[in-house]
XYZ file of C-alpha atoms in Angstrom:
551
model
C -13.273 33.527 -8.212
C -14.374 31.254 -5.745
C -16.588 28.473 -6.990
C -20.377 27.905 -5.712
C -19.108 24.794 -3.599
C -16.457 26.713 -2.201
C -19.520 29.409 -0.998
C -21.353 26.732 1.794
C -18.145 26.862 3.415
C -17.174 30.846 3.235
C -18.940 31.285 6.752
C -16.537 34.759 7.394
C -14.513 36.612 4.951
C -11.171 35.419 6.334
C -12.044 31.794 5.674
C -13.024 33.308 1.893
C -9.363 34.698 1.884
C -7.662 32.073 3.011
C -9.302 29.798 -0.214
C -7.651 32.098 -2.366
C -4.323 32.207 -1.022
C -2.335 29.575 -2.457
C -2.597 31.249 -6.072
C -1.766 34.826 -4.480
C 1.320 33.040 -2.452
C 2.326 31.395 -6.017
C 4.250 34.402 -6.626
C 6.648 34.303 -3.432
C 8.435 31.989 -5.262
C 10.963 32.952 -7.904
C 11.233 32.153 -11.087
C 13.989 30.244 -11.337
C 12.727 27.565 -8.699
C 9.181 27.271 -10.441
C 10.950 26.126 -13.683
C 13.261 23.762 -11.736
C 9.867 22.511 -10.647
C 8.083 22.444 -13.941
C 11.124 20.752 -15.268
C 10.518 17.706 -13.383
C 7.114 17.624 -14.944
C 8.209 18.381 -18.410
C 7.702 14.989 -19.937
C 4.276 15.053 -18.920
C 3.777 18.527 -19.906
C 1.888 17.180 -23.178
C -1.714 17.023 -24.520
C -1.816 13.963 -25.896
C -1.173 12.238 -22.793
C -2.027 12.057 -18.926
C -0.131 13.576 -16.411
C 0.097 15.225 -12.650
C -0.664 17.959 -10.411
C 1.919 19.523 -8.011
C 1.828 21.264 -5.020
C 5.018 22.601 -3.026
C 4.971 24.338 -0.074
C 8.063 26.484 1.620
C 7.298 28.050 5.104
C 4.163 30.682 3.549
C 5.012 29.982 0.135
C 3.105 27.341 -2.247
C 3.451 26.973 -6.070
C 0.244 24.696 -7.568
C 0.232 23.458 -11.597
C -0.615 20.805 -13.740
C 0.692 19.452 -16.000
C -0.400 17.014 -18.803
C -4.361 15.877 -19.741
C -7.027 15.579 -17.144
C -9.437 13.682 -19.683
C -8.268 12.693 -22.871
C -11.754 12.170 -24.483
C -13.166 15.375 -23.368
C -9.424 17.380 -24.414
C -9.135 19.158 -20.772
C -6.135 19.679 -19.416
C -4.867 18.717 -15.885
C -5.314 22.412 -13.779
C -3.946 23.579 -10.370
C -7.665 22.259 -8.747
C -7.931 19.343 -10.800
C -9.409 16.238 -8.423
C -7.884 12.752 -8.213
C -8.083 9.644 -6.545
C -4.824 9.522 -4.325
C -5.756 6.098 -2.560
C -4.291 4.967 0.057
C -3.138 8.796 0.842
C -6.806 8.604 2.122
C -5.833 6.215 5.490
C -4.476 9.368 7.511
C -8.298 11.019 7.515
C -9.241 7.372 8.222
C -7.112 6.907 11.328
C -7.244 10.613 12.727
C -11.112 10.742 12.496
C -10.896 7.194 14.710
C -8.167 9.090 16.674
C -10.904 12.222 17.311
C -14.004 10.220 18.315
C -10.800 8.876 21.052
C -9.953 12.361 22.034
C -14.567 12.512 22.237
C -14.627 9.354 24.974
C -16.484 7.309 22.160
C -14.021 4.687 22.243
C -10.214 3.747 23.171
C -7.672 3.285 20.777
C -7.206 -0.150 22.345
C -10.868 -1.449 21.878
C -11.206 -4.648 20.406
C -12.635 -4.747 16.261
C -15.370 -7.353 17.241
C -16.421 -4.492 19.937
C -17.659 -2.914 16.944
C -17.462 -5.274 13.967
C -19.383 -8.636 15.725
C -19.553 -10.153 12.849
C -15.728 -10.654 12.338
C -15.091 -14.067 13.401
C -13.557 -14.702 17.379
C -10.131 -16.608 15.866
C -8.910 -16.466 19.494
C -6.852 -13.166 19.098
C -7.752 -9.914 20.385
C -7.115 -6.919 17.647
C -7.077 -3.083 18.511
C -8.064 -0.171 16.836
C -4.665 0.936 17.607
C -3.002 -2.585 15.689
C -5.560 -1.766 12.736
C -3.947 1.657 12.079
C -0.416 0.566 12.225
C -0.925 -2.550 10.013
C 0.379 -5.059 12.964
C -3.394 -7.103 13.357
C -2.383 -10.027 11.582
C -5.348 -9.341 9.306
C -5.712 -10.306 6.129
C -5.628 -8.134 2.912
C -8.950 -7.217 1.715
C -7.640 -6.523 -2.175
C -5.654 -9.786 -2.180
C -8.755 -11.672 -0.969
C -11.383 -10.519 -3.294
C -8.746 -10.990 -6.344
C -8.446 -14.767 -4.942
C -12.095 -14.946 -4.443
C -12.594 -13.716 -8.735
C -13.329 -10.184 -8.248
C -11.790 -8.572 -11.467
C -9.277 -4.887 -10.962
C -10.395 -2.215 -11.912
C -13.564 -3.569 -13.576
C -15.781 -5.345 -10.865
C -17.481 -2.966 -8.634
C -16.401 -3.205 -5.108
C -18.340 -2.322 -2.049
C -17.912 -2.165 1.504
C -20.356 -4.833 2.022
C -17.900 -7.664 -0.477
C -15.197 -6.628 2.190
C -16.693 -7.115 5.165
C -18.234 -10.218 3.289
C -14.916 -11.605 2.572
C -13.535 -10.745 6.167
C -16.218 -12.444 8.012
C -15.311 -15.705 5.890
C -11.275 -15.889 7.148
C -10.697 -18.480 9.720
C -7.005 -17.421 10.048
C -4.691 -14.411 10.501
C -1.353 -13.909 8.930
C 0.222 -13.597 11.879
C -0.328 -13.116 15.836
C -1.341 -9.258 16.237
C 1.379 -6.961 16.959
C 4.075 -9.671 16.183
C 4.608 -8.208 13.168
C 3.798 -5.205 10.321
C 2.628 -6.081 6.878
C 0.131 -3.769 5.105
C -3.217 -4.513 5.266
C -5.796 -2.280 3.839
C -8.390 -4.301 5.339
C -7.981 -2.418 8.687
C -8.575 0.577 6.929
C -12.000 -0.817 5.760
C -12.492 -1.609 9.406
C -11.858 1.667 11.038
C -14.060 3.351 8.204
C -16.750 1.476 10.094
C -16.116 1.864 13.340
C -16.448 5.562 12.404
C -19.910 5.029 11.336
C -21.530 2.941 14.019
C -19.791 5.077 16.784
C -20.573 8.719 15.232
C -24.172 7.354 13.345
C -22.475 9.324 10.629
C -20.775 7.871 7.653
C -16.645 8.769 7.765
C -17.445 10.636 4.545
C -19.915 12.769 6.798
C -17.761 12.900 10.036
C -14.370 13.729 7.859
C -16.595 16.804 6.071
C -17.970 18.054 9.403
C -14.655 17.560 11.643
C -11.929 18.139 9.264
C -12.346 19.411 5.406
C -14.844 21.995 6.121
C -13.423 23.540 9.017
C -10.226 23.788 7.047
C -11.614 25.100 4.088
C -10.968 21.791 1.999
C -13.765 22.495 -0.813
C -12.478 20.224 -3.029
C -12.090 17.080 -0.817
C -14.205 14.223 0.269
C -14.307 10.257 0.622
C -16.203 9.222 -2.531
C -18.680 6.645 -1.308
C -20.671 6.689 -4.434
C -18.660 5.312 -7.595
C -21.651 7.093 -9.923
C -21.543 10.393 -8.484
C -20.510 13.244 -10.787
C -17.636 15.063 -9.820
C -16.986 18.897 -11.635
C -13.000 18.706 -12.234
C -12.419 15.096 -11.824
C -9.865 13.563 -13.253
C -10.094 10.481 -15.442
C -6.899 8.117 -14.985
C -5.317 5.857 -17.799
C -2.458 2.468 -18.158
C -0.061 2.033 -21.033
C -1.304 -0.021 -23.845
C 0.879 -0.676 -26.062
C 1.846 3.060 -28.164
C -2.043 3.883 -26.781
C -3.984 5.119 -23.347
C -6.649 2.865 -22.056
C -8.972 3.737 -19.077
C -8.319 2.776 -15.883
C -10.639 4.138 -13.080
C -11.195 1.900 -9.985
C -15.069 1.411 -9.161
C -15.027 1.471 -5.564
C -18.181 1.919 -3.005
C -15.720 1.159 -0.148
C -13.557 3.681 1.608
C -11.143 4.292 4.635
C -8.454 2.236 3.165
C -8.784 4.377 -0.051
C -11.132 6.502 -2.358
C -10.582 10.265 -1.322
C -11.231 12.795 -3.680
C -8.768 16.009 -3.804
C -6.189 18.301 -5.006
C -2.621 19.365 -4.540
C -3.591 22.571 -2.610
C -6.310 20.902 -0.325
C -3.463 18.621 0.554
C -0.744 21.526 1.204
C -3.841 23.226 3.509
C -3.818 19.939 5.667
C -0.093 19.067 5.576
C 0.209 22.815 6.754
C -2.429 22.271 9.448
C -0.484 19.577 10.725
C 2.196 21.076 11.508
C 0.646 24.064 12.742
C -1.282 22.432 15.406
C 0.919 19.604 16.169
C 2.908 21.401 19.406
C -0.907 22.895 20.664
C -1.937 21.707 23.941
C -5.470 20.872 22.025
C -7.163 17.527 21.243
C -5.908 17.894 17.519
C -2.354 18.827 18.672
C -2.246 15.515 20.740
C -4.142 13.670 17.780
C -1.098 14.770 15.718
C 1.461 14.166 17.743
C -0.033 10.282 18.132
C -0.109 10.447 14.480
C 3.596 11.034 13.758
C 4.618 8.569 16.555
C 5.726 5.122 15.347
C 4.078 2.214 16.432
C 5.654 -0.719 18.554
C 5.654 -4.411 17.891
C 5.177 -6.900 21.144
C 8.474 -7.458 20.811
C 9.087 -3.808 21.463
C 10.333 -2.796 18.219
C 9.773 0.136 16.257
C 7.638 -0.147 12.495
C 8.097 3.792 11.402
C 4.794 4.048 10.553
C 2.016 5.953 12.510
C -1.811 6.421 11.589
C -2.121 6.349 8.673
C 1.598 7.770 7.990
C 4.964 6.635 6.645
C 7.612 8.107 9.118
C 11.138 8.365 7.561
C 13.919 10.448 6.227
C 15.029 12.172 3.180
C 18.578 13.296 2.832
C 18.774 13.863 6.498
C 15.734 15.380 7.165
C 12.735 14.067 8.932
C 9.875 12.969 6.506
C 6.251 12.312 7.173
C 3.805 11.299 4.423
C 2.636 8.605 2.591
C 1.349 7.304 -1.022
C -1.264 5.768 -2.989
C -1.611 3.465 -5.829
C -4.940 2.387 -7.502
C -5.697 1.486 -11.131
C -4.633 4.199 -13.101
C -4.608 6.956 -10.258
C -0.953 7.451 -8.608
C -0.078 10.063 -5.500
C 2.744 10.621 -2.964
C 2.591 13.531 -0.431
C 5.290 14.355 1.899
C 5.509 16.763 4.632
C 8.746 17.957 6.124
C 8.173 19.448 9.634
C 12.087 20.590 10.230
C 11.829 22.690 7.170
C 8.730 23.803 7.491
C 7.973 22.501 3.961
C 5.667 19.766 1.868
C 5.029 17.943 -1.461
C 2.126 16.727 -3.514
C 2.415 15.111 -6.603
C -0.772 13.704 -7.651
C -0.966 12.037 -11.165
C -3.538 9.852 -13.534
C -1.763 7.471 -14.969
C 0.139 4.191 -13.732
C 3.621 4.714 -14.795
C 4.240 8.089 -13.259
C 6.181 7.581 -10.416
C 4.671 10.599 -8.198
C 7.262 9.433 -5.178
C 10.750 9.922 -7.487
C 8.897 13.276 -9.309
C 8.566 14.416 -5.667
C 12.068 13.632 -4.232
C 13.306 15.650 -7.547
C 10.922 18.741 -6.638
C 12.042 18.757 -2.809
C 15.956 18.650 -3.686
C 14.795 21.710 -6.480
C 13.423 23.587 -3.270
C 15.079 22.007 -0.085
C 18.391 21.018 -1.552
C 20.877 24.141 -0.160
C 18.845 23.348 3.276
C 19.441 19.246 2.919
C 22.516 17.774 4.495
C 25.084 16.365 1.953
C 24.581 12.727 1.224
C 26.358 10.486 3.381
C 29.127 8.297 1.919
C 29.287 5.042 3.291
C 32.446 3.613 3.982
C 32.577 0.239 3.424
C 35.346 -3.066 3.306
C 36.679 -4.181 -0.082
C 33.944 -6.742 -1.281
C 34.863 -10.601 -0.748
C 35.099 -12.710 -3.896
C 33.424 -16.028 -3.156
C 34.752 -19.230 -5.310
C 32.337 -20.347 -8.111
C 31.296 -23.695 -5.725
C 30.616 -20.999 -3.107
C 27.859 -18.691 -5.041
C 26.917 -22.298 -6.871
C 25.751 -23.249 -2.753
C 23.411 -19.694 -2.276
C 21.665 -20.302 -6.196
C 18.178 -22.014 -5.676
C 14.436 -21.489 -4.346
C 14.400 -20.632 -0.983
C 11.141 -20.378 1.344
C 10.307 -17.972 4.116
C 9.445 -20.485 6.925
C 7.464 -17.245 9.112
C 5.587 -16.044 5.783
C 5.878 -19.059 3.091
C 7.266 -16.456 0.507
C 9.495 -17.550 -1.678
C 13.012 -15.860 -2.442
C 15.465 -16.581 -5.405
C 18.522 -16.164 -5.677
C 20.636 -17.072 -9.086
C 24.008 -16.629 -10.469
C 25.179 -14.095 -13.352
C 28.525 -13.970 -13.861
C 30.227 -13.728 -10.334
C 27.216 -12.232 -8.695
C 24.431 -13.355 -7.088
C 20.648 -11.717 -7.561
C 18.679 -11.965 -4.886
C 14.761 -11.327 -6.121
C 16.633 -8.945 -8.995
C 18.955 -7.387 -6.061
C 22.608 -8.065 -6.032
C 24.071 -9.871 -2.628
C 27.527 -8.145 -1.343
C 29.504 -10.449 -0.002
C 31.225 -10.197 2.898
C 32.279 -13.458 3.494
C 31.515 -17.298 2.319
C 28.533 -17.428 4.287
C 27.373 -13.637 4.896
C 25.957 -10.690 2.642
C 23.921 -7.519 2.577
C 21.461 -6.316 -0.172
C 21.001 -2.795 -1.088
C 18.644 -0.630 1.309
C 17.797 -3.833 3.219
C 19.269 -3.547 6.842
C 20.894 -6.509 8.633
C 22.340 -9.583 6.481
C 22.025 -12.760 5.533
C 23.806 -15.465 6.965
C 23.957 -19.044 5.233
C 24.091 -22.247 7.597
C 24.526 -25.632 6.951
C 22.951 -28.371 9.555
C 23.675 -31.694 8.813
C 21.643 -31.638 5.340
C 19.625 -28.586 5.757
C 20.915 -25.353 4.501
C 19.300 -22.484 5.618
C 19.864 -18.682 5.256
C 18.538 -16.199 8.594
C 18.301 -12.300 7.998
C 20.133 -11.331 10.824
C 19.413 -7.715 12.950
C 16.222 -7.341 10.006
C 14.605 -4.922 12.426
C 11.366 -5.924 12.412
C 11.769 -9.769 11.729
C 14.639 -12.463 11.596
C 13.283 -15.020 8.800
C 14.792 -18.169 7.989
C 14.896 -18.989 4.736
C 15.000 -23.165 3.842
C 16.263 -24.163 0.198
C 13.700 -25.868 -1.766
C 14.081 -29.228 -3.961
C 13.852 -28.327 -7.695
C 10.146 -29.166 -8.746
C 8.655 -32.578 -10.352
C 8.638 -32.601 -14.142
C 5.318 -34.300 -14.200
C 2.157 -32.686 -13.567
C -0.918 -35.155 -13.347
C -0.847 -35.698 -9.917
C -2.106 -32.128 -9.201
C -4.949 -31.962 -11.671
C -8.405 -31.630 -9.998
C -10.625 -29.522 -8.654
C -10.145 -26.984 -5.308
C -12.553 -25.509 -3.377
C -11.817 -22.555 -0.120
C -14.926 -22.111 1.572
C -12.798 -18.759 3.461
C -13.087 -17.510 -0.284
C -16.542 -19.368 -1.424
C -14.556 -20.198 -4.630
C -13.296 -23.193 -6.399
C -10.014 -23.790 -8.528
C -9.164 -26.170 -11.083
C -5.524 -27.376 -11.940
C -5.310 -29.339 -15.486
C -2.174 -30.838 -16.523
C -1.818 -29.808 -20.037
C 1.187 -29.816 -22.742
C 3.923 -29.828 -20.015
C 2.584 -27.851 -17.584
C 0.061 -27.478 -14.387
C -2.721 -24.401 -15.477
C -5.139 -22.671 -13.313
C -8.714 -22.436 -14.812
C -11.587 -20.127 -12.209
C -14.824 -18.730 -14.047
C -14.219 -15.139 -13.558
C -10.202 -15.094 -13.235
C -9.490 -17.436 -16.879
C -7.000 -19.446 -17.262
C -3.101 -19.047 -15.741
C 0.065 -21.170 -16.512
C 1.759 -21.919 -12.890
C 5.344 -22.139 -13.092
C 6.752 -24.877 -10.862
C 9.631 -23.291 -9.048
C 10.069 -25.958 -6.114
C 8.808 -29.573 -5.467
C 5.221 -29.006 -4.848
C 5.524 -25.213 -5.200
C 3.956 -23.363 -8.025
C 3.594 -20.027 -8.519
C 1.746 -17.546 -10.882
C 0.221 -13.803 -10.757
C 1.821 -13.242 -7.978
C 0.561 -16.180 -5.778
C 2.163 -19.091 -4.244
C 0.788 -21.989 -4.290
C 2.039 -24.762 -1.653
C 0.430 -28.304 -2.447
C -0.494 -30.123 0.704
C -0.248 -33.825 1.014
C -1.303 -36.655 3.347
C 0.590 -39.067 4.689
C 0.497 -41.977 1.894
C 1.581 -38.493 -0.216
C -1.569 -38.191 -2.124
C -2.233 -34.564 -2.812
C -5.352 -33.144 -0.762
C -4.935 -29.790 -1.223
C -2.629 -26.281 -1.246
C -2.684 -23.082 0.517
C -2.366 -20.189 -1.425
C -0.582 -16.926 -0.425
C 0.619 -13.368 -1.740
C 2.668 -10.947 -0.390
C -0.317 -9.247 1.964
C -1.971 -12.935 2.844
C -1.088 -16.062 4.430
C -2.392 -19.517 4.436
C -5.716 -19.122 2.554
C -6.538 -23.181 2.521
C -8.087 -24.579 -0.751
C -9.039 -28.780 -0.429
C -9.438 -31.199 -2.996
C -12.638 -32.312 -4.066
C -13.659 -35.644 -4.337
């Protein structure tokens, strides 16, 4: 039966049909392959706990179930057409709505933000749409910010007006745009608005009338109002201990994140894509700029898109992308040569919706998949102990300021928990990380470069072991780019972070003047008598926010 939302959007009978296909094309698969499929689900396949939705799709054929507990308080279960969060699955509808008001004449792919977002400060560097959708604008992270700045995950309510807030504050970029690609869902954020002053309609509006509707996406829309009531919503949970405890982001801010929908609505679009991606037809080139990576300035490739992660499974080309917020976990995955596609969408942290999916396409796609390739490789060198003593220490990033470690177990060295393969004194590679590193010694500096990186050659310079004493640090910190202030007691031994809304941290000191904690790096400046004046603080998706000591 089709539901009374479904009805506004049943304008002929075929469109009718068409919503009620994927449970009629259910059947085309056999039996076998659906309980290889439910088998990957079957430790979620409970109802005491949360769990996921799947969706699989082979040529005409699609197989949609849940599995698990939709809302644990109410005792429903997790059905074919149950809604989720998927995140930052959301950024494709983002960037191809941008991408269609393009293909309209409204703007150019290559317009400058402050065209359209004035009140972004002029830092001297001109950023595109088109750097925005890729991730190359140098612009920092709007989640990493507002965490800095005291907003509390998932609790504190976030709106599109704290991020632009927080945006308009930065008086520095991570990096030059298009130099390099780091993930920033600020741009996201960005593009959402562009979409609104452009159209005059909100990208929840533009997205309904341009693509869910005419596709018969029912169940599907950018949630722009944290208190609306959604019928078949999901509710999403974190591990507590042997419990389940609530964990449902409160977001008034989309483009970067917050769409609402199901396994099938996703199969109906991946299948859309690759129906209309060859067609001569504004969406066939919107597509086709879609699944085209993105360049650096330095002319390299980033194997992303808009809004989509371009790679390879087993052989086989892969487009898709996924999502992660509080509780709420989704990866989707098209793949165009086999004229087939994923969904896993899931409600709770731990469920690792990108390995359930890789398991469900080998179920389906594996006599079709190319044999794994079997890398040949030299016999491993065995360093001496003084040589792996010479690669142990702190090490910092001198392009990012992020810190890498590297220690000794046994004869092995860990680099950040992966093990380095030597292949000589002074050379290794690391497991799925291309290129290698090479150690140098110059005079008294030692450094290590990641040679042929792709998209970046750091240099990494070893770090003196830390100071044992602490007092020097205490004081209050203020970053006006934030609007917060910091204060660093020394206390039994060690340095602690105290902020009104964040509590109080132990940093550990991992280098001389380098203290980290929560994920953050902090780097104490000094002047030139070496009196500390301040630190800059950054995370893996910002650089160089500046905090000063106050007097």
């Amino acid at each position: 039966m089709i539901r009374s939302g479904d009805r506004r959007h049943c304008r002929t009978a075929l469109l009718c049909l068409a919503l009620l296909l994927p449970a009629t094309a259910s059947a085309q698969l056999g039996d076998a392959l659906r309980l290889r499929i439910d088998s990957v689900f079957a430790d979620v396949n409970r109802s005491n706990g949360p769990g996921c939705a799947v969706g699989v799709a082979d040529g005409d054929a699609r197989y949609l179930r849940g599995y698990g507990m939709s809302d644990l308080q109410q005792g429903t279960a997790i059905a074919a057409r149950s809604i989720f969060h998927v995140a930052s699955v959301s950024k494709q509808f983002t960037a191809m709505s941008v991408a269609l008001l393009a293909e309209d004449g409204k703007l150019t792919l290559d317009d400058d933000i402050r065209s359209y977002v004035p009140e972004l400060p002029d830092l001297g560097q001109r950023i595109t749409l088109r750097q925005l959708m890729h991730h190359t604008s140098g612009i920092r992270d709007q989640w990493s910010l507002l965490s800095l700045a005291g907003w509390r995950f998932p609790d504190d309510l976030i709106s599109e007006r704290d991020v632009l807030w927080v945006l308009a504050r930065q008086r520095g970029l991570n990096f030059t745009p298009g130099s390099e690609y780091l993930y920033s869902n600020s741009g996201y954020t960005l593009l959402a608005v562009v979409t609104q002053r452009v159209s005059g309609m909100s990208l929840r509006q533009f997205a309904e009338q341009r693509v869910f509707a005419p596709l018969g996406m029912a169940d599907t829309h950018f949630h722009d109002d944290h208190a609306m009531v959604v019928p078949g919503r999901t509710s999403a949970y974190v591990p507590r201990g042997n419990e389940w405890r609530v964990s449902i982001p409160v977001f008034d801010t989309y483009g970067a994140t917050s769409l609402f929908t199901t396994a099938g609505d996703l199969l109906t679009w991946m299948a859309f894509l690759d129906r209309v991606r060859s067609e001569e037809s504004a969406w066939g080139r919107v597509v086709r700029a879609a699944e085209t990576s993105g360049l650096l300035t330095n002319g390299r490739a980033i194997n992303y898109g808009f809004g989509l992660s371009l790679g390879d499974f087993r052989g086989t080309r892969t487009i898709g992308h996924g999502g992660a917020d509080a509780g709420y976990r989704a990866f989707v995955e098209r793949y165009p040569d086999l004229k087939g596609a994923v969904a896993v969408l899931c409600n709770h942290a731990n469920a690792n919706p990108q390995g359930r999916a890789e398991r469900v396409a080998r179920a389906v796609f594996g006599d079709r998949l190319p044999p794994p390739m079997v890398e040949a490789r030299a016999p491993e060198h065995r360093p001496s102990a003084a040589v792996r003593e010479a690669w142990v220490g702190t090490w910092r990033d001198t392009l990012s300021n992020q810190l890498v470690r590297m220690w000794a177990v046994g004869d092995s060295i860990f680099v950040d928990g992966m093990r380095l393969r030597f292949g000589s004194d002074s050379t290794g590679t690391l497991p799925g990380v291309p290129g290698h590193l090479r150690r140098t010694t110059a005079g008294s500096a030692v450094t290590i470069r990641h040679v042929g990186g792709g998209l970046r050659e750091p240099v990494l310079v070893k770090q003196p072991a830390p100071f044992t004493t602490f007092e020097a640090y205490a004081g209050r910190y203020r970053s006006e780019e934030l609007d917060t202030e910091y204060e660093f007691i020394a206390r039994s031994g060690a340095l602690v972070r105290e902020h009104r809304t964040l509590g109080t941290q132990v940093l550990r000191a991992v280098a001389r003047d380098i203290f980290t904690g929560g994920g953050t790096t902090y780097l104490i400046e000094r002047d030139r008598r070496g009196r500390v004046t301040g630190f800059v603080v950054n995370t893996g998706r910002v650089r160089g926010v500046r905090f000063v000591r106050q007097r």
